Tab-separated table of N, CA and C in Angstrom:
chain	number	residue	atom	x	y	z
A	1	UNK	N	22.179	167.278	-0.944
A	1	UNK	CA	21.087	168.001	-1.550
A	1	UNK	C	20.384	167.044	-2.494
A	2	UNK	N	18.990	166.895	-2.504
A	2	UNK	CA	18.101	165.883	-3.530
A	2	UNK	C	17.443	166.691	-4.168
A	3	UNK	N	16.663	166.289	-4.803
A	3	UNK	CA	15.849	166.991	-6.121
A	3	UNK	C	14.444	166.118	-6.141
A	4	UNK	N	13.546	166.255	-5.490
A	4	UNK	CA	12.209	165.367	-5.758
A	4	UNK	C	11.995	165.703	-6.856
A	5	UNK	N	12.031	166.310	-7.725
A	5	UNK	CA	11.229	166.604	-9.140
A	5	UNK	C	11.863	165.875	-10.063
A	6	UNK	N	13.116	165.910	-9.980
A	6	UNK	CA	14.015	164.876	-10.763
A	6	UNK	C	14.842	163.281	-10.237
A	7	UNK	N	14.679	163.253	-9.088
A	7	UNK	CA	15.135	162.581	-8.089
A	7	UNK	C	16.749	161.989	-8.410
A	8	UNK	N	17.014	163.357	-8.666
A	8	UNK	CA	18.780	163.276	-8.689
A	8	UNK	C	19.232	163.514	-7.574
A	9	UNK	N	20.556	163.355	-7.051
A	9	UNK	CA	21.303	163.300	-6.067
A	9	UNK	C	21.998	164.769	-6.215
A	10	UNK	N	22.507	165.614	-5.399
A	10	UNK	CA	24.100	166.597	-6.238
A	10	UNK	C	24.528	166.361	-4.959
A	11	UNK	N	26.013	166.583	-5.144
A	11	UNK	CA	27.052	166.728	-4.232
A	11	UNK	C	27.097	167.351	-3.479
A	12	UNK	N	27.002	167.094	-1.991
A	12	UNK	CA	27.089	167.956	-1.383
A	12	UNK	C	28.473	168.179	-0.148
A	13	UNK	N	29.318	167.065	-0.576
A	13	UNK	CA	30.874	167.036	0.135
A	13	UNK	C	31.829	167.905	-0.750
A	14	UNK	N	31.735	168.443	-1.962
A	14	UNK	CA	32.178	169.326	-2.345
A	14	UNK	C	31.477	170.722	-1.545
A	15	UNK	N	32.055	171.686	-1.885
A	15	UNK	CA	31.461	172.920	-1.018
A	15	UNK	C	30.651	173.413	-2.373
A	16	UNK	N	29.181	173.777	-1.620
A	16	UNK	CA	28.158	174.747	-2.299
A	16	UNK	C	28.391	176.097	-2.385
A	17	UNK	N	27.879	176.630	-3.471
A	17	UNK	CA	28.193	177.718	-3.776
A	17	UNK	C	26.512	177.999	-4.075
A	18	UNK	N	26.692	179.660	-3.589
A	18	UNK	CA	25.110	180.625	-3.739
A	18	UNK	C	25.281	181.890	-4.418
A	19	UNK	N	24.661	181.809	-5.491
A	19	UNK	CA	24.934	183.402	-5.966
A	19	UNK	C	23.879	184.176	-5.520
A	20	UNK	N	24.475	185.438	-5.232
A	20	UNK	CA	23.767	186.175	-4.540
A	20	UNK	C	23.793	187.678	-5.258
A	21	UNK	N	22.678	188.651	-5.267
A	21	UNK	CA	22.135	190.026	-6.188
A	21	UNK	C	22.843	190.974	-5.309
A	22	UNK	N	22.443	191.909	-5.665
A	22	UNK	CA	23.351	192.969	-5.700
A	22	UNK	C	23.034	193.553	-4.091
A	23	UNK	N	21.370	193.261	-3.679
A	23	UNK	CA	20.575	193.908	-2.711
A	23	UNK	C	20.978	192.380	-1.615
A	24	UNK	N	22.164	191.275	-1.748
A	24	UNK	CA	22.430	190.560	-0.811
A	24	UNK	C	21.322	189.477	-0.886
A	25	UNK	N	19.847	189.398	-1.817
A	25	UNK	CA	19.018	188.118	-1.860
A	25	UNK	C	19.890	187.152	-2.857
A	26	UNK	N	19.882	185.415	-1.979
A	26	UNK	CA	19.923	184.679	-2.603
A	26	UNK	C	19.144	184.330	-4.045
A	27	UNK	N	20.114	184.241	-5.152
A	27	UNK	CA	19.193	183.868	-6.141
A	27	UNK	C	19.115	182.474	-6.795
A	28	UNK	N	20.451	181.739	-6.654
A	28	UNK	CA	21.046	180.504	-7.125
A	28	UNK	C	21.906	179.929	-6.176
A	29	UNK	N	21.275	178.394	-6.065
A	29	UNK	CA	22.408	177.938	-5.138
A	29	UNK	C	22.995	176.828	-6.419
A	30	UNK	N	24.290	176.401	-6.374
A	30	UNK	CA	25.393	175.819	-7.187
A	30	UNK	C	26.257	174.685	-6.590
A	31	UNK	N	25.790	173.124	-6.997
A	31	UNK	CA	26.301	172.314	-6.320
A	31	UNK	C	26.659	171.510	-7.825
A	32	UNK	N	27.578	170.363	-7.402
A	32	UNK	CA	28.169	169.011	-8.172
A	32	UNK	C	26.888	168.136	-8.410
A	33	UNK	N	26.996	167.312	-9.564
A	33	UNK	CA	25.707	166.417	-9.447
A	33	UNK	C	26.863	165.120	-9.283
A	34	UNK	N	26.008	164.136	-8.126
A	34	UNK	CA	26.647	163.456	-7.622
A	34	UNK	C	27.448	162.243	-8.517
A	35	UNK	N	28.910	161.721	-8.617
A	35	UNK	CA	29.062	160.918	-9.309
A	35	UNK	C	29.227	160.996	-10.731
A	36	UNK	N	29.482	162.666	-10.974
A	36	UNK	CA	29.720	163.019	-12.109
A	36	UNK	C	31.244	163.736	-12.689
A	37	UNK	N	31.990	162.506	-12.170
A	37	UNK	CA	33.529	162.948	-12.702
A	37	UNK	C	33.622	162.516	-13.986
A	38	UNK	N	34.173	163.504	-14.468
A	38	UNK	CA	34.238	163.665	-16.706
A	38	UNK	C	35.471	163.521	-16.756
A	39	UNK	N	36.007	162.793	-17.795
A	39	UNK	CA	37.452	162.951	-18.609
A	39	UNK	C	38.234	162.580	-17.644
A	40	UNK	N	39.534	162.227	-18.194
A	40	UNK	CA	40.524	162.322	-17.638
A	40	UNK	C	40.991	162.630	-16.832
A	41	UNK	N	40.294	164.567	-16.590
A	41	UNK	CA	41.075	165.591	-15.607
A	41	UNK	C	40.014	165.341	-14.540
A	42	UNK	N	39.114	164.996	-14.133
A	42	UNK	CA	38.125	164.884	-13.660
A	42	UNK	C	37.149	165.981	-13.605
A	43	UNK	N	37.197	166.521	-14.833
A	43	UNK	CA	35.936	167.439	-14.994
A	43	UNK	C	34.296	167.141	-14.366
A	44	UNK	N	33.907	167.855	-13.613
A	44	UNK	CA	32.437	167.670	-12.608
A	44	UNK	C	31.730	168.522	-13.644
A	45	UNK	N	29.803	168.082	-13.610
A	45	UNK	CA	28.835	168.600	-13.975
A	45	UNK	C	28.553	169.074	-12.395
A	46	UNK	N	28.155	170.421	-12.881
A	46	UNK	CA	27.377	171.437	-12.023
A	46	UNK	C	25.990	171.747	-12.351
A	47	UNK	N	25.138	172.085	-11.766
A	47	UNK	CA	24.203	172.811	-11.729
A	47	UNK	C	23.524	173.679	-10.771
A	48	UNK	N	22.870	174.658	-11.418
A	48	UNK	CA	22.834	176.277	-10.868
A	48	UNK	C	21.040	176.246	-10.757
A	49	UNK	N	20.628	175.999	-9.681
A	49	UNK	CA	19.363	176.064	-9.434
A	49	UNK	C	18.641	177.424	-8.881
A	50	UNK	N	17.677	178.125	-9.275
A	50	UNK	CA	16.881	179.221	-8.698
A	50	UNK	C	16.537	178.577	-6.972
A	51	UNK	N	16.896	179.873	-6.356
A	51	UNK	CA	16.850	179.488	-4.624
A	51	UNK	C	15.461	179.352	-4.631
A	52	UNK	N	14.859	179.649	-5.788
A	52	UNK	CA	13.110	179.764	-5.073
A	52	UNK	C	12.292	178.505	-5.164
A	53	UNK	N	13.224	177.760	-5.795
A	53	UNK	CA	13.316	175.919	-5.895
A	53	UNK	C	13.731	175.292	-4.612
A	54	UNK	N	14.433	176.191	-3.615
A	54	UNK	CA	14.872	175.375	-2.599
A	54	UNK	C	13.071	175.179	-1.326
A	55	UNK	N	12.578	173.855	-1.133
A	55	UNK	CA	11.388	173.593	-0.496
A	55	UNK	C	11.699	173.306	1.261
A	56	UNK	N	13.165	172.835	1.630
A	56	UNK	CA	13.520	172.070	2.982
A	56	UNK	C	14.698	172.364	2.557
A	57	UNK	N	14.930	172.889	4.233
A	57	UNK	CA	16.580	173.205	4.761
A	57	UNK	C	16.804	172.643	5.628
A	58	UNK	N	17.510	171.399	6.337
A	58	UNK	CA	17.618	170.538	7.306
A	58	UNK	C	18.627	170.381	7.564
A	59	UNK	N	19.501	170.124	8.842
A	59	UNK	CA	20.505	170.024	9.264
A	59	UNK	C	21.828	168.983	8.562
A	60	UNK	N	21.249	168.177	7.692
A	60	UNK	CA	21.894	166.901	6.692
A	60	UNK	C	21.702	166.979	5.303
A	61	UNK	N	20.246	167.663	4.881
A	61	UNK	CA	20.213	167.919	3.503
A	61	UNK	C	19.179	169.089	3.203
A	62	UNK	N	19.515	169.622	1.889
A	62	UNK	CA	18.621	170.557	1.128
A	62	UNK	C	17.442	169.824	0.397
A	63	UNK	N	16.526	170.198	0.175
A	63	UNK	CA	15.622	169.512	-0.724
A	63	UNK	C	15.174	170.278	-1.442
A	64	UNK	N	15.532	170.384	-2.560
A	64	UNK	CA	15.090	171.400	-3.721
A	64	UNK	C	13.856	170.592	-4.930
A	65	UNK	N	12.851	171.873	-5.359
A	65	UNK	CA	11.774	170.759	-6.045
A	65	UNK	C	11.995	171.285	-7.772
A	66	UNK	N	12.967	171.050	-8.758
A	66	UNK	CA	13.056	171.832	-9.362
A	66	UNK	C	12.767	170.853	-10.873
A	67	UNK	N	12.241	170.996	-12.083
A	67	UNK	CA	12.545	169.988	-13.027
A	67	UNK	C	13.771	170.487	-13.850
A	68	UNK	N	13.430	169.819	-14.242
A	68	UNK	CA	14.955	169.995	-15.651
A	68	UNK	C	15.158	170.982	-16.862
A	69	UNK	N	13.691	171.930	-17.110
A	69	UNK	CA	13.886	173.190	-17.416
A	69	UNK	C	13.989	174.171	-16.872
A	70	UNK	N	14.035	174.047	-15.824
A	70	UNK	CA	14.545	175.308	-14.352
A	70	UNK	C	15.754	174.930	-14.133
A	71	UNK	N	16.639	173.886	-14.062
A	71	UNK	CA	18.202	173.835	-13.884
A	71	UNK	C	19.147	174.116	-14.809
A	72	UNK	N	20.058	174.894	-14.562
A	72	UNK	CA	21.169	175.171	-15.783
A	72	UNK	C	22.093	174.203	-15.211
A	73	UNK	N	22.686	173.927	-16.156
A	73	UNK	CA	24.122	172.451	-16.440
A	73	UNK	C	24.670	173.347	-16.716
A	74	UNK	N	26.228	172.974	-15.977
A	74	UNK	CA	27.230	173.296	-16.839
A	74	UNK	C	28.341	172.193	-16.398
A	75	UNK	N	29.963	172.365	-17.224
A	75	UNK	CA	30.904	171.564	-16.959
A	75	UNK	C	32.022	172.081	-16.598
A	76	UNK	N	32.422	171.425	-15.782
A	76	UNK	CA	34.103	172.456	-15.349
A	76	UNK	C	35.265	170.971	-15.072
């Protein structure tokens, strides 16, 4: 998965995760940003992008157009 707006990389050999509403619409898809093992334990940065950011769905990658006040970070 890439990010033209930010032209970050995220992980996409870890498995993606999509949160999804109550009525079954995608609202957030949830991937690793690539190359981001933390600490010791190997804590990963995530981020939780609005699906309405996703622009290209292709058989090898996602292409999402999102900047950096539309993505939530988090750490696990």
């Amino acid at each position: 998965m890439f990010n033209t707006e930010e032209a970050e990389k995220y992980d996409t050999q870890q498995a993606l995760d999509f949160i999804i509403d109550e009525n079954g619409n995608l609202q957030f898809i949830v991937a690793a940003v690539a190359g981001s093992k933390l600490g010791l334990f190997g804590g990963r940065e995530y981020v939780e992008i609005p699906w309405n950011y996703v622009t290209k769905i292709g058989a090898n990658v996602i292409v999402v157009s999102a900047d950096k006040d539309k993505i939530k970070r988090a750490r696990a």
